XYZ file of N, CA and C in Angstrom:
252
model
N 0.670 -1.747 -0.025
C 0.151 -0.489 0.073
C 1.031 1.292 0.232
N 2.405 1.001 -0.308
C 3.239 2.270 0.034
C 3.724 3.466 -0.443
N 2.532 2.959 -1.919
C 3.095 4.187 -3.039
C 4.431 3.545 -3.626
N 5.031 2.927 -3.485
C 6.808 2.997 -3.883
C 8.249 3.658 -2.763
N 7.187 4.562 -1.732
C 7.928 5.117 -0.699
C 8.657 3.592 0.560
N 9.943 4.131 0.633
C 10.497 3.136 1.515
C 9.702 3.402 2.815
N 10.423 2.341 4.421
C 9.799 2.263 4.805
C 10.240 3.876 5.821
N 11.630 3.685 6.019
C 12.029 5.103 5.711
C 11.766 5.971 5.712
N 10.907 5.735 4.557
C 9.988 7.396 4.379
C 9.250 7.992 4.293
N 8.406 6.867 4.716
C 7.306 6.462 5.335
C 7.315 7.167 7.027
N 8.211 6.192 7.538
C 8.690 7.284 8.847
C 8.938 8.608 8.942
N 9.443 9.637 8.204
C 10.239 10.445 8.402
C 8.967 11.460 8.045
N 8.029 10.757 6.977
C 7.190 11.653 6.579
C 6.058 11.629 6.925
N 6.132 10.369 8.355
C 4.312 9.988 9.277
C 5.117 10.834 10.724
N 6.048 10.532 11.049
C 6.479 10.514 12.230
C 6.098 8.825 13.109
N 5.820 7.976 12.227
C 5.334 6.976 13.135
C 6.451 5.818 13.063
N 6.502 5.220 14.047
C 7.915 4.488 14.304
C 8.401 3.581 13.478
N 8.981 2.754 12.893
C 9.319 1.492 11.618
C 8.323 0.569 12.133
N 8.724 0.102 13.380
C 7.969 -1.117 14.153
C 6.465 -1.224 13.278
N 5.753 0.481 13.890
C 4.477 -0.262 13.492
C 4.369 0.144 12.146
N 5.048 1.053 11.163
C 5.061 0.473 10.017
C 4.705 -0.689 9.831
N 6.076 -1.528 9.919
C 6.086 -2.764 9.457
C 5.035 -3.929 9.840
N 4.118 -3.490 11.060
C 3.751 -3.899 11.292
C 2.370 -3.534 10.358
N 1.908 -2.983 10.355
C 1.027 -1.856 8.843
C 0.690 -2.644 7.949
N 2.620 -2.613 7.567
C 2.609 -3.313 5.954
C 2.115 -4.878 6.096
N 2.414 -5.533 7.648
C 2.093 -7.342 7.061
C 0.755 -6.803 7.957
N -0.380 -6.063 7.518
C -1.485 -6.368 8.192
C -1.322 -6.583 9.690
N -0.015 -6.292 10.562
C -0.329 -6.677 11.845
C -1.042 -6.109 12.882
N -1.628 -5.740 13.081
C -2.426 -4.100 13.681
C -2.467 -4.901 15.293
N -2.157 -5.566 15.733
C -2.489 -6.144 16.812
C -0.856 -5.843 17.771
N 0.067 -5.122 16.733
C 1.296 -5.232 17.396
C 0.843 -3.255 17.521
N -0.208 -2.687 17.410
C 0.139 -1.240 17.248
C -1.024 -1.477 18.520
N -0.103 0.074 19.931
C -0.387 0.692 20.733
C -1.473 -0.376 21.023
N -2.840 0.273 20.226
C -4.653 0.392 20.361
C -5.112 0.812 18.982
N -6.346 1.015 19.140
C -7.175 0.591 17.568
C -7.149 1.729 17.377
N -6.979 3.546 18.409
C -7.447 4.402 18.432
C -5.599 4.646 17.432
N -4.669 4.261 18.374
C -3.395 4.562 17.515
C -3.279 3.928 15.686
N -4.535 3.018 15.345
C -4.225 2.192 14.629
C -4.966 3.273 13.797
N -6.095 3.728 14.244
C -6.598 4.574 12.879
C -6.611 6.035 12.978
N -5.248 6.073 13.549
C -4.411 7.437 13.390
C -3.154 7.410 13.266
N -2.587 5.863 13.221
C -1.740 6.050 12.262
C -2.253 5.958 10.938
N -2.995 5.250 10.486
C -3.082 4.782 9.017
C -4.264 5.654 8.895
N -4.730 6.968 9.613
C -4.909 8.687 8.544
C -3.292 9.157 7.884
N -2.792 9.058 9.025
C -1.518 9.555 8.400
C -0.830 8.671 7.295
N -0.714 7.467 7.246
C -0.406 6.556 6.469
C -0.753 7.357 4.646
N -2.347 7.179 5.063
C -2.835 7.370 3.471
C -2.825 9.280 3.360
N -2.295 9.385 4.008
C -1.670 11.874 3.653
C -0.526 11.054 3.085
N -0.049 10.147 3.327
C 2.081 10.018 2.554
C 2.153 9.702 1.510
N 0.628 8.708 1.579
C 0.421 8.403 0.171
C -0.542 8.102 -0.408
N -1.025 9.712 -0.551
C -1.642 10.263 -0.949
C -3.277 9.220 -1.584
N -3.550 8.632 -0.451
C -4.326 7.886 -0.631
C -6.040 8.490 0.273
N -7.209 8.675 0.150
C -8.242 8.965 0.902
C -8.390 8.598 1.960
N -8.227 8.719 3.129
C -8.424 8.482 4.572
C -9.460 7.099 4.950
N -10.371 7.265 4.077
C -11.770 7.067 4.145
C -11.607 5.390 3.488
N -10.959 6.031 2.549
C -10.947 4.436 2.017
C -10.189 3.804 3.384
N -8.910 4.401 3.208
C -7.917 3.403 4.165
C -9.026 2.044 5.319
N -9.995 2.973 6.269
C -9.896 3.611 7.277
C -11.068 2.424 7.143
N -12.007 2.851 6.297
C -13.086 1.773 5.544
C -12.711 0.066 5.877
N -10.819 -0.121 4.838
C -11.106 -1.170 4.602
C -10.060 -1.785 5.946
N -9.874 -0.921 6.767
C -9.076 -1.451 8.776
C -9.972 -1.958 9.346
N -11.460 -1.137 9.305
C -12.514 -1.089 9.600
C -13.296 -2.954 9.592
N -13.189 -2.395 8.739
C -13.672 -4.132 8.071
C -13.262 -5.198 7.271
N -12.173 -5.243 8.716
C -11.037 -5.810 8.605
C -10.281 -6.568 7.042
N -10.346 -5.803 5.681
C -9.464 -5.774 4.500
C -8.858 -5.764 4.249
N -7.564 -5.035 4.454
C -6.679 -4.032 3.946
C -6.779 -4.223 2.666
N -6.227 -3.069 2.024
C -6.480 -3.036 0.334
C -4.578 -2.705 -0.020
N -4.447 -2.701 -0.604
C -2.619 -2.484 -1.952
C -2.941 -1.485 -2.681
N -1.920 -0.178 -2.190
C -2.229 0.801 -3.632
C -3.105 0.752 -4.969
N -2.375 -0.472 -5.708
C -2.571 -1.010 -6.953
C -4.506 -1.044 -6.684
N -4.771 -1.532 -5.504
C -6.828 -1.678 -5.417
C -7.567 -0.292 -6.018
N -6.959 0.404 -5.441
C -7.968 1.742 -5.256
C -7.833 2.476 -6.592
N -8.352 2.894 -7.023
C -8.825 4.196 -8.034
C -8.105 5.413 -7.597
N -7.110 5.812 -8.198
C -6.917 7.064 -8.194
C -7.213 8.304 -8.618
N -8.225 9.176 -8.447
C -8.621 10.158 -9.321
C -7.592 11.447 -9.381
N -6.773 11.416 -10.589
C -5.597 12.450 -10.900
C -5.836 13.710 -10.847
N -7.244 14.423 -10.848
C -7.903 15.908 -10.655
C -8.117 15.986 -9.318
N -8.216 14.651 -8.265
C -8.263 14.870 -7.079
C -7.167 15.305 -6.463
N -6.549 14.277 -7.151
C -4.974 14.708 -6.194
C -4.370 16.355 -6.409
N -4.928 16.528 -7.993
C -4.489 18.001 -7.938
C -4.937 19.185 -7.257
N -5.822 18.607 -6.781
C -6.443 19.909 -5.925
C -6.440 20.073 -4.590
N -5.651 19.279 -4.241
C -4.513 18.903 -2.370
C -3.948 19.535 -2.265
N -4.408 20.034 -0.907
C -3.570 20.814 -0.444
C -2.271 20.099 0.176
N -1.576 20.610 -0.371
C -0.167 20.260 -0.092
C 0.969 21.157 1.473
N 1.604 20.412 2.192
C 2.127 21.185 3.249
C 3.399 20.953 3.619
């Protein structure tokens, strides 16, 4: 789901600890401190890889995580996003 970014780049961009990013990449959310943190980390992760956080959170809530290739990214939507 990481759009070609290394875990180190994601760590720098999101400020999420590397071990938590590794757990998220492996869909091992039991390694995260709590559901609250999992959802917070997923929001940051979605922002970092330019995905709609609602899609990512819905996938998490349903217990069926997705890969970046499975998401239909609308380039027009991305061009209108604010960058920080």
